[in-house]
Coordinates of C-alpha atoms and ligand atoms in Angstrom, one line a residue:
M15 CA -5.3 11.5 -20.2
G16 CA -4.5 7.8 -21.4
S17 CA -6.0 6.1 -24.9
T18 CA -8.1 3.4 -23.4
G19 CA -10.9 3.8 -20.6
G20 CA -8.4 1.3 -18.3
E21 CA -9.9 -0.7 -15.7
A22 CA -11.3 2.1 -13.3
E23 CA -12.4 1.0 -10.0
V24 CA -15.9 2.4 -8.5
A25 CA -18.3 2.1 -5.9
R26 CA -21.7 3.5 -4.6
A27 CA -19.9 5.8 -2.7
D28 CA -18.6 7.4 -4.6
F29 CA -22.0 9.0 -5.7
P30 CA -24.1 11.2 -3.9
D31 CA -26.4 9.7 -1.6
G32 CA -30.4 10.1 -3.4
F33 CA -27.7 9.4 -7.1
V34 CA -30.3 7.1 -8.5
F35 CA -29.0 4.2 -10.4
G36 CA -31.9 2.4 -13.1
V37 CA -32.3 0.5 -16.4
A38 CA -33.8 1.7 -19.2
T39 CA -35.6 0.5 -22.3
S40 CA -38.3 1.2 -24.8
A41 CA -41.6 0.5 -26.2
Y42 CA -42.0 -0.8 -29.5
Q43 CA -37.8 -2.5 -28.5
I44 CA -39.8 -5.2 -25.7
E45 CA -43.0 -4.9 -25.5
G46 CA -44.6 -7.2 -28.8
A47 CA -48.6 -7.4 -28.7
R48 CA -48.5 -5.9 -31.5
R49 CA -52.2 -6.6 -32.8
E50 CA -53.4 -6.6 -28.3
G51 CA -54.9 -4.6 -25.7
G52 CA -56.6 -2.6 -29.0
K53 CA -53.1 -1.1 -30.1
G54 CA -53.4 0.8 -33.3
D55 CA -49.7 0.5 -36.0
S56 CA -47.1 2.5 -35.3
I57 CA -44.6 3.6 -38.6
W58 CA -42.1 0.5 -36.8
D59 CA -44.8 -1.7 -36.8
V60 CA -44.8 -0.9 -40.4
F61 CA -41.3 -0.5 -42.1
T62 CA -40.3 -3.2 -40.5
E63 CA -43.3 -5.6 -42.6
D64 CA -40.3 -4.3 -45.2
K65 CA -37.7 -7.2 -44.9
E66 CA -35.1 -5.1 -46.5
R67 CA -35.2 -2.7 -43.9
V68 CA -34.1 -4.6 -41.0
L69 CA -31.2 -6.6 -40.8
D70 CA -32.1 -10.0 -39.6
R71 CA -36.2 -9.6 -41.0
S72 CA -36.6 -9.1 -38.0
N73 CA -39.9 -7.1 -36.5
G74 CA -40.8 -6.2 -33.4
D75 CA -43.9 -8.5 -33.6
V76 CA -43.0 -9.7 -30.2
A77 CA -39.7 -9.0 -29.5
V78 CA -38.8 -10.2 -25.9
D79 CA -42.7 -10.9 -24.8
H80 CA -42.6 -8.1 -21.9
Y81 CA -45.9 -7.1 -22.7
H82 CA -46.7 -10.4 -21.0
R83 CA -44.0 -10.8 -19.3
Y84 CA -43.7 -7.1 -17.2
K85 CA -43.5 -9.1 -14.3
E86 CA -40.7 -11.3 -14.0
D87 CA -39.3 -8.4 -16.6
I88 CA -39.9 -6.2 -12.6
E89 CA -38.9 -8.9 -10.2
L90 CA -35.8 -8.9 -11.3
M91 CA -35.2 -5.4 -11.8
A92 CA -35.3 -5.1 -8.8
S93 CA -34.2 -8.4 -6.9
L94 CA -30.1 -6.8 -8.7
G95 CA -31.2 -3.5 -6.6
F96 CA -31.9 -1.1 -9.5
A97 CA -33.9 1.5 -7.9
A98 CA -35.4 3.2 -11.1
Y99 CA -36.6 2.4 -14.5
R100 CA -37.2 4.3 -17.8
F101 CA -39.1 2.7 -19.9
S102 CA -42.0 4.2 -23.0
I103 CA -45.2 3.7 -23.3
S104 CA -47.0 3.5 -26.9
W105 CA -48.6 6.0 -28.9
A106 CA -50.2 4.2 -30.4
R107 CA -51.7 2.3 -27.0
I108 CA -52.7 4.8 -26.0
F109 CA -54.7 6.4 -28.8
P110 CA -54.6 4.0 -31.6
D111 CA -55.0 6.2 -34.6
G112 CA -52.9 9.0 -32.5
L113 CA -55.3 11.6 -33.0
G114 CA -56.3 11.8 -29.5
G115 CA -59.8 11.8 -29.2
K116 CA -60.8 8.3 -26.7
V117 CA -58.1 6.9 -25.1
N118 CA -58.0 3.1 -25.4
E119 CA -58.3 1.8 -21.8
Q120 CA -56.7 -1.6 -22.2
G121 CA -53.5 0.9 -23.0
V122 CA -54.6 2.8 -20.2
A123 CA -54.8 -0.5 -17.6
F124 CA -51.4 -2.4 -19.6
Y125 CA -49.4 1.4 -17.8
N126 CA -51.6 1.3 -15.0
N127 CA -50.4 -2.0 -14.4
L128 CA -46.7 -2.0 -14.9
I129 CA -46.6 1.3 -12.8
N130 CA -48.4 -0.2 -9.6
F131 CA -46.1 -3.1 -10.2
M132 CA -43.0 -1.4 -10.3
I133 CA -43.8 1.2 -7.0
A134 CA -44.5 -2.1 -5.8
K135 CA -41.4 -3.3 -5.9
G136 CA -39.9 -0.2 -5.1
I137 CA -38.6 0.9 -8.6
E138 CA -39.1 4.7 -9.4
P139 CA -41.3 5.0 -12.8
Y140 CA -39.5 7.8 -15.4
A141 CA -41.7 7.4 -18.7
T142 CA -40.7 8.1 -22.3
L143 CA -43.5 9.9 -24.3
Y144 CA -41.9 8.9 -27.3
H145 CA -39.7 6.6 -28.5
W146 CA -40.0 6.5 -32.2
D147 CA -43.0 4.1 -32.1
L148 CA -45.5 6.9 -33.7
P149 CA -49.0 6.3 -34.6
N150 CA -48.8 5.2 -37.9
H151 CA -51.9 6.9 -39.1
L152 CA -50.5 10.2 -37.8
Q153 CA -48.0 9.4 -41.2
K154 CA -50.0 8.9 -42.8
T155 CA -52.5 11.3 -42.9
L156 CA -50.1 13.9 -42.2
G157 CA -46.7 12.7 -42.9
G158 CA -45.7 13.0 -39.4
W159 CA -43.0 14.7 -38.1
L160 CA -43.0 17.4 -41.7
S161 CA -46.2 18.4 -40.5
D162 CA -47.0 21.0 -38.0
K163 CA -49.8 19.5 -37.1
I164 CA -48.4 16.8 -35.4
V165 CA -47.1 19.3 -32.4
D166 CA -51.4 19.5 -31.6
Y167 CA -51.2 15.8 -31.2
F168 CA -48.7 15.5 -29.2
A169 CA -49.9 17.4 -26.8
L170 CA -53.4 15.5 -26.3
Y171 CA -51.0 12.2 -26.1
A172 CA -49.1 13.1 -23.2
E173 CA -52.0 15.2 -21.5
A174 CA -53.8 11.6 -22.3
C175 CA -50.5 10.9 -20.3
F176 CA -49.9 13.4 -17.3
A177 CA -53.7 12.6 -16.3
N178 CA -53.2 8.7 -16.7
F179 CA -50.5 7.8 -15.0
G180 CA -48.8 11.3 -13.9
D181 CA -50.5 10.7 -9.8
R182 CA -47.9 7.5 -9.4
V183 CA -45.4 8.9 -12.4
K184 CA -43.1 12.2 -11.2
R185 CA -40.1 12.4 -13.2
W186 CA -42.0 12.6 -17.9
I187 CA -39.2 12.0 -20.9
T188 CA -41.1 13.7 -23.8
I189 CA -38.9 12.8 -26.6
N190 CA -36.4 10.0 -26.6
E191 CA -33.4 11.5 -29.2
P192 CA -35.0 13.7 -31.9
L193 CA -31.5 13.4 -33.6
Q194 CA -32.2 9.8 -34.3
T195 CA -36.0 10.9 -36.0
A196 CA -34.9 13.7 -37.8
F197 CA -31.5 12.3 -39.0
N198 CA -31.7 8.5 -39.9
G199 CA -36.1 8.7 -39.7
Y200 CA -36.8 11.2 -42.0
G201 CA -33.3 11.9 -43.3
I202 CA -31.1 9.6 -44.2
G203 CA -34.1 6.9 -43.7
V204 CA -32.5 3.9 -41.6
F205 CA -35.7 3.9 -40.1
A206 CA -38.4 4.6 -40.2
P207 CA -40.2 6.2 -41.7
G208 CA -37.9 6.4 -44.1
G209 CA -37.1 9.3 -44.9
C210 CA -38.1 12.3 -46.8
E211 CA -37.8 11.0 -50.3
G212 CA -34.7 12.8 -51.4
E213 CA -35.0 15.9 -49.8
T214 CA -33.1 15.3 -46.8
A215 CA -33.1 18.5 -45.4
R216 CA -36.4 18.5 -45.0
C217 CA -34.9 16.0 -41.6
Y218 CA -34.7 19.7 -39.6
L219 CA -38.7 20.2 -40.0
A220 CA -38.8 16.7 -38.8
A221 CA -36.5 18.2 -35.5
H222 CA -38.1 21.7 -35.3
H223 CA -41.6 20.0 -34.8
Q224 CA -40.0 17.9 -32.0
I225 CA -39.1 20.9 -30.7
L226 CA -41.9 22.6 -30.5
A227 CA -44.1 19.1 -29.4
H228 CA -41.4 18.8 -26.5
A229 CA -42.5 22.4 -25.2
A230 CA -46.2 21.9 -26.1
A231 CA -46.0 19.1 -23.8
V232 CA -44.2 20.4 -21.2
D233 CA -46.6 23.3 -21.5
V234 CA -49.6 21.3 -21.1
Y235 CA -47.7 20.3 -17.8
R236 CA -47.2 23.1 -15.6
R237 CA -50.6 24.7 -16.8
K238 CA -52.8 21.3 -15.6
F239 CA -50.5 19.5 -13.9
K240 CA -47.4 20.9 -12.2
V241 CA -49.6 22.0 -8.7
A242 CA -51.2 19.0 -7.9
Q243 CA -48.8 15.9 -9.1
G244 CA -45.0 18.5 -8.2
G245 CA -43.1 15.9 -10.7
E246 CA -40.7 17.2 -13.6
V247 CA -40.4 17.0 -17.5
G248 CA -36.8 16.2 -19.5
L249 CA -36.4 16.4 -23.2
V250 CA -34.1 13.4 -23.5
V251 CA -30.3 14.9 -25.9
D252 CA -27.9 12.2 -27.4
C253 CA -24.5 13.0 -28.3
E254 CA -21.2 11.3 -28.8
W255 CA -18.1 13.5 -27.0
A256 CA -16.6 15.0 -29.9
E257 CA -13.2 15.6 -28.7
P258 CA -10.4 18.3 -31.3
F259 CA -8.3 15.6 -33.9
S260 CA -5.5 18.5 -33.4
E261 CA -4.7 21.4 -31.4
K262 CA -5.3 23.9 -34.9
V263 CA -7.7 26.3 -34.2
E264 CA -9.7 25.2 -37.2
D265 CA -10.6 21.8 -35.7
Q266 CA -11.1 23.3 -31.8
I267 CA -13.4 24.8 -34.0
A268 CA -15.0 22.2 -35.8
A269 CA -15.6 20.1 -32.8
Q270 CA -17.6 22.8 -31.4
R271 CA -20.0 22.8 -34.3
R272 CA -19.9 18.6 -34.6
V273 CA -21.2 19.5 -31.2
D274 CA -24.1 22.2 -31.7
F275 CA -25.1 20.1 -34.8
Q276 CA -26.1 17.0 -32.1
L277 CA -26.5 18.8 -29.1
G278 CA -27.1 22.5 -29.3
W279 CA -29.7 21.7 -32.4
Y280 CA -32.1 20.8 -29.3
L281 CA -31.0 22.4 -26.2
D282 CA -29.5 25.8 -27.5
P283 CA -33.0 26.1 -28.8
I284 CA -34.7 25.6 -25.3
Y285 CA -31.9 27.0 -23.2
F286 CA -31.2 30.2 -25.6
G287 CA -34.1 30.7 -28.1
D288 CA -32.3 29.7 -31.3
Y289 CA -30.5 27.3 -33.6
P290 CA -26.4 27.7 -33.6
E291 CA -25.5 30.7 -35.3
S292 CA -22.9 27.1 -37.4
M293 CA -25.7 25.3 -37.9
R294 CA -27.8 28.9 -39.5
Q295 CA -25.0 29.8 -41.8
R296 CA -24.4 26.4 -42.2
L297 CA -27.9 25.1 -43.5
G298 CA -29.4 29.0 -44.0
S299 CA -33.5 28.4 -45.0
D300 CA -32.9 24.2 -44.9
L301 CA -32.6 25.3 -41.8
P302 CA -37.0 26.0 -39.8
T303 CA -37.0 29.9 -38.3
F304 CA -39.1 30.3 -34.4
S305 CA -41.4 32.4 -34.8
E306 CA -40.9 35.1 -32.2
K307 CA -43.8 33.8 -30.5
D308 CA -42.2 30.2 -30.6
K309 CA -38.6 31.2 -28.7
E310 CA -40.9 32.7 -26.1
F311 CA -43.5 30.1 -26.1
I312 CA -39.8 26.9 -25.8
R313 CA -37.7 29.5 -24.0
N314 CA -37.0 27.5 -20.3
K315 CA -39.4 24.9 -21.2
I316 CA -37.6 22.2 -19.5
D317 CA -36.4 20.9 -16.3
F318 CA -34.0 18.2 -16.7
V319 CA -31.9 17.4 -19.3
G320 CA -31.6 13.5 -20.4
L321 CA -28.8 12.5 -22.0
N322 CA -27.6 9.4 -23.7
H323 CA -24.3 8.8 -24.9
Y324 CA -22.5 5.7 -25.8
T325 CA -19.6 7.1 -27.7
S326 CA -17.1 9.7 -28.7
R327 CA -14.7 10.6 -32.2
F328 CA -12.4 12.9 -33.4
I329 CA -13.4 16.1 -35.4
A330 CA -11.3 18.1 -38.2
H331 CA -12.0 20.6 -40.0
H332 CA -12.9 18.9 -43.7
Q333 CA -14.1 21.8 -46.0
N334 CA -15.5 19.2 -48.0
P335 CA -15.4 15.5 -47.2
E336 CA -16.7 12.5 -48.8
D337 CA -19.5 11.5 -46.5
I338 CA -22.9 12.1 -46.0
Y339 CA -24.9 14.8 -46.9
F340 CA -25.0 15.3 -43.1
Y341 CA -21.5 15.6 -42.9
Q342 CA -20.4 17.8 -45.7
V343 CA -23.0 20.2 -43.9
Q344 CA -20.8 20.0 -41.4
Q345 CA -18.1 20.1 -42.7
V346 CA -16.4 17.8 -40.7
E347 CA -14.7 14.7 -40.8
R348 CA -15.0 12.0 -37.8
I349 CA -12.1 10.3 -36.9
E350 CA -11.7 6.7 -34.5
K351 CA -7.9 6.7 -34.3
W352 CA -5.6 9.6 -32.5
N353 CA -2.7 11.0 -34.2
S354 CA -0.2 8.2 -33.5
G355 CA -2.7 5.8 -35.0
E356 CA -4.5 4.3 -32.1
K357 CA -7.5 3.6 -31.7
I358 CA -9.9 5.8 -29.4
G359 CA -11.2 2.7 -28.3
E360 CA -11.8 -0.7 -28.4
R361 CA -15.5 -0.9 -30.4
A362 CA -18.7 -2.8 -29.5
A363 CA -20.3 -4.9 -32.5
S364 CA -21.9 -1.9 -33.1
E365 CA -19.8 0.4 -35.9
W366 CA -20.3 3.8 -35.0
L367 CA -19.7 2.3 -31.2
F368 CA -16.3 2.8 -29.3
I369 CA -15.5 2.5 -25.8
V370 CA -14.4 6.2 -24.9
P371 CA -14.8 5.9 -21.0
W372 CA -13.9 9.8 -20.5
G373 CA -16.1 11.3 -23.3
L374 CA -18.6 10.7 -20.5
R375 CA -17.0 13.3 -18.0
K376 CA -16.9 16.5 -21.1
I377 CA -19.9 16.1 -22.4
L378 CA -21.7 16.4 -18.6
N379 CA -19.9 18.8 -18.4
Y380 CA -19.9 20.9 -21.0
I381 CA -23.5 20.2 -20.3
A382 CA -22.5 21.9 -17.0
K383 CA -21.0 24.7 -18.6
K384 CA -23.0 25.9 -21.5
Y385 CA -26.2 25.7 -19.9
N386 CA -26.3 27.2 -16.5
N387 CA -25.2 23.9 -14.5
P388 CA -28.9 22.2 -15.7
T389 CA -30.2 19.3 -13.2
I390 CA -29.3 15.7 -15.1
Y391 CA -29.6 12.5 -15.6
V392 CA -27.8 10.0 -18.1
T393 CA -30.9 8.2 -19.5
E394 CA -28.4 5.8 -21.9
N395 CA -25.5 4.2 -21.8
G396 CA -23.8 1.0 -23.0
M397 CA -22.8 -0.8 -25.3
D398 CA -23.5 -4.1 -27.2
E399 CA -21.9 -7.3 -28.4
E400 CA -22.8 -9.7 -31.5
D401 CA -25.2 -12.3 -30.9
D402 CA -23.3 -15.3 -31.8
Q403 CA -25.4 -18.7 -32.3
S404 CA -22.3 -20.6 -31.9
A405 CA -21.5 -19.8 -27.8
T406 CA -22.1 -21.4 -24.9
L407 CA -25.0 -19.6 -22.8
D408 CA -21.7 -19.4 -19.4
Q409 CA -19.9 -17.5 -22.7
V410 CA -22.8 -14.9 -23.4
L411 CA -23.1 -14.5 -19.5
N412 CA -19.6 -13.4 -19.5
D413 CA -19.3 -10.1 -20.5
T414 CA -16.2 -8.7 -18.8
T415 CA -16.1 -6.0 -21.1
R416 CA -19.8 -4.4 -21.2
V417 CA -18.4 -4.9 -16.9
G418 CA -15.2 -2.9 -18.1
Y419 CA -17.3 -0.4 -20.3
F420 CA -20.1 0.8 -17.0
K421 CA -16.8 0.3 -14.7
G422 CA -14.9 2.9 -16.9
Y423 CA -18.3 5.2 -17.7
L424 CA -19.1 5.9 -14.0
A425 CA -15.5 6.5 -13.0
S426 CA -15.9 9.1 -15.4
V427 CA -19.7 10.4 -14.2
A428 CA -18.5 10.3 -10.6
Q429 CA -15.6 13.0 -11.9
A430 CA -17.7 15.0 -13.6
I431 CA -20.4 15.6 -10.8
K432 CA -17.0 16.1 -8.5
D433 CA -16.5 18.5 -11.2
G434 CA -19.8 20.4 -10.6
A435 CA -22.4 18.9 -12.5
D436 CA -25.8 18.1 -11.2
V437 CA -25.8 14.9 -12.5
R438 CA -28.5 13.0 -10.9
G439 CA -29.1 9.7 -11.6
Y440 CA -27.6 6.5 -14.4
F441 CA -29.6 4.2 -16.3
A442 CA -28.3 1.3 -17.5
W443 CA -28.9 0.8 -21.5
S444 CA -30.4 -2.2 -21.4
F445 CA -31.8 -3.8 -19.3
L446 CA -32.7 -6.9 -22.0
D447 CA -31.2 -7.6 -24.6
N448 CA -33.7 -6.2 -27.7
F449 CA -34.9 -5.4 -31.3
E450 CA -32.3 -3.2 -31.7
W451 CA -33.8 -1.2 -34.9
A452 CA -32.7 -1.7 -38.1
M453 CA -29.1 -4.4 -36.7
G454 CA -33.0 -6.8 -35.3
Y455 CA -32.0 -8.8 -33.2
T456 CA -28.2 -9.4 -34.3
K457 CA -26.6 -6.7 -31.4
R458 CA -27.1 -7.6 -27.5
F459 CA -27.5 -4.3 -25.7
G460 CA -28.9 -6.0 -22.7
I461 CA -27.1 -6.3 -19.0
V462 CA -29.9 -9.2 -19.4
Y463 CA -29.6 -12.0 -21.8
V464 CA -32.1 -13.4 -23.7
D465 CA -32.8 -16.7 -24.7
Y466 CA -34.4 -16.3 -28.7
K467 CA -34.5 -19.7 -29.2
N468 CA -35.7 -21.3 -25.8
G469 CA -38.5 -19.3 -25.1
L470 CA -37.0 -16.1 -24.5
S471 CA -36.1 -17.1 -21.2
R472 CA -34.3 -14.3 -18.9
H473 CA -30.7 -14.6 -18.1
P474 CA -28.1 -12.0 -16.2
K475 CA -25.2 -11.7 -17.7
A476 CA -22.2 -10.9 -15.7
S477 CA -22.5 -7.1 -16.1
A478 CA -26.5 -7.6 -14.6
L479 CA -24.2 -9.1 -11.7
W480 CA -21.9 -6.5 -11.0
F481 CA -24.3 -3.6 -11.2
S482 CA -26.0 -5.9 -8.2
R483 CA -23.0 -5.9 -6.4
F484 CA -22.0 -2.5 -6.7
L485 CA -25.8 -1.0 -5.9
K486 CA -26.0 -3.2 -2.7
G487 CA -22.3 -1.7 -1.8
E488 CA -19.6 -4.5 -2.1
A489 CA -16.8 -4.0 -2.5
A490 CA -15.9 -4.5 -6.0
E491 CA -12.3 -7.1 -5.3
N492 CA -15.2 -9.5 -4.2
K493 CA -16.5 -11.1 -7.0
A494 CA -17.6 -14.1 -5.3
D495 CA -20.7 -14.5 -6.8
T496 CA -23.9 -14.4 -3.6
N497 CA -26.0 -15.0 -6.7
Ligands
PNW504 C1 -30.2 5.2 -28.5 N1 -25.9 6.2 -33.5 O1 -30.2 5.2 -30.5 C2 -31.5 4.1 -28.8 O2 -32.2 5.3 -27.5 C3 -32.3 3.2 -28.1 O3 -33.6 3.0 -28.9 C4 -31.5 2.1 -28.6 O4 -31.7 1.0 -28.9 C5 -29.7 2.4 -28.3 O5 -29.8 4.0 -27.9 C6 -28.9 1.2 -28.5 O6 -28.6 2.1 -30.0 C7 -29.1 5.7 -30.6 O7 -25.7 6.1 -34.1 C8 -28.8 5.2 -32.4 O8 -24.6 7.0 -32.8 C9 -28.4 5.6 -33.1 C10 -27.0 6.0 -32.2 C11 -27.2 6.5 -30.9 C12 -28.0 6.1 -30.2

């Protein structure tokens, strides 16, 4: 194993027939139209009103205006050759106060238009129900994901989506990255709703209710829609690969523990009925318990695993690391260098994102082995660049590092499939540059450039054109730009 990914070559033909290639986005990051179409406020609308929360003091009020430009966006996606689009539905467009009373017909109409348009262009919809934009009313009145009542409200919302869109949407994702909501949202508070006031440990409750809500949504689907609609419902988890820093047993165990605290936290309850033992040992009563009835209820309530994966790190055991509460509890030290001192991979713009293509093969094989070879979709994978106001358009479109990233990570997916993992699809994050949460518009994850200064115009980057040639089966060597 080399220390860097190198320039892997990869071709469409390295993937099985029927393997799906798509792009991904989320509602709050791209839609804008905060107060249009009868939408209620979400926790991100309110969180970003406090300008200090976002690096460039921005928000998603307008975002990249996808709400008004969805046709142009879908047309571009189709012309590049993508066969699937993972988007998210804004809960507060469907139920403005989240209470599940009367659906907001304008919200339903928007997603109907979006879905119909993508299908007309030959793009299969993959819909996420919750990508972090909780109706603010549920936060204000219940405490959001800290309340067990959220489970029922989420089930009502999921049911409304299945009923309205399920005749055309056959792949559903309940929740995107419950880890980030628990950890960044209710734990340290860098994401909405902004922490649980000194009680970081309450984030385990937010995680607990997300697991139950996921299961409740799958339950509704299986009871009321599955027979007629024939679709599938999955959960999207995010996990870095944790490579043991050394051969020492304690480092090997620490790396396993780190994966338990990211992936096992969500998948163990669903596949095995309870949280990982390593979490219970370290968290004791801070970790909620599932009743026997809960265990029964959540068990195997999943049709596929969606994996969001960006990066990898070395993990060493540390009795008492100088770090935030979460890593102290885990007793892990996160290391970004090989023993030799060489970096684990080039760093992208985000400080947490190192380019480590081989980590994706490892995490896919880990999931296959640990959870009895489930169907997996890589639901997000990509890297960001710093927004550079002084660069020319030609320069910012020439994202050669990102092309290398995709080549390396796609080769890694192809290898995992050959190893035996049941990976059925891959979604690049993201289709468009967009509102990158607490980083605002300072980080660009898109394969399509959005010119924030010139009317939000869209410009495919070299990575989008590379993907297009890749998808059309043209030789990677053929660098000629046919567009
Ligand atoms: C994902 N981390 O979040 C989200 O699903 C996207 O909405 C987001 O834009 C994308 O990744 C890029 O950040 C993550 O700190 C946020 O490890 C943070 C982390 C990982 C994923």
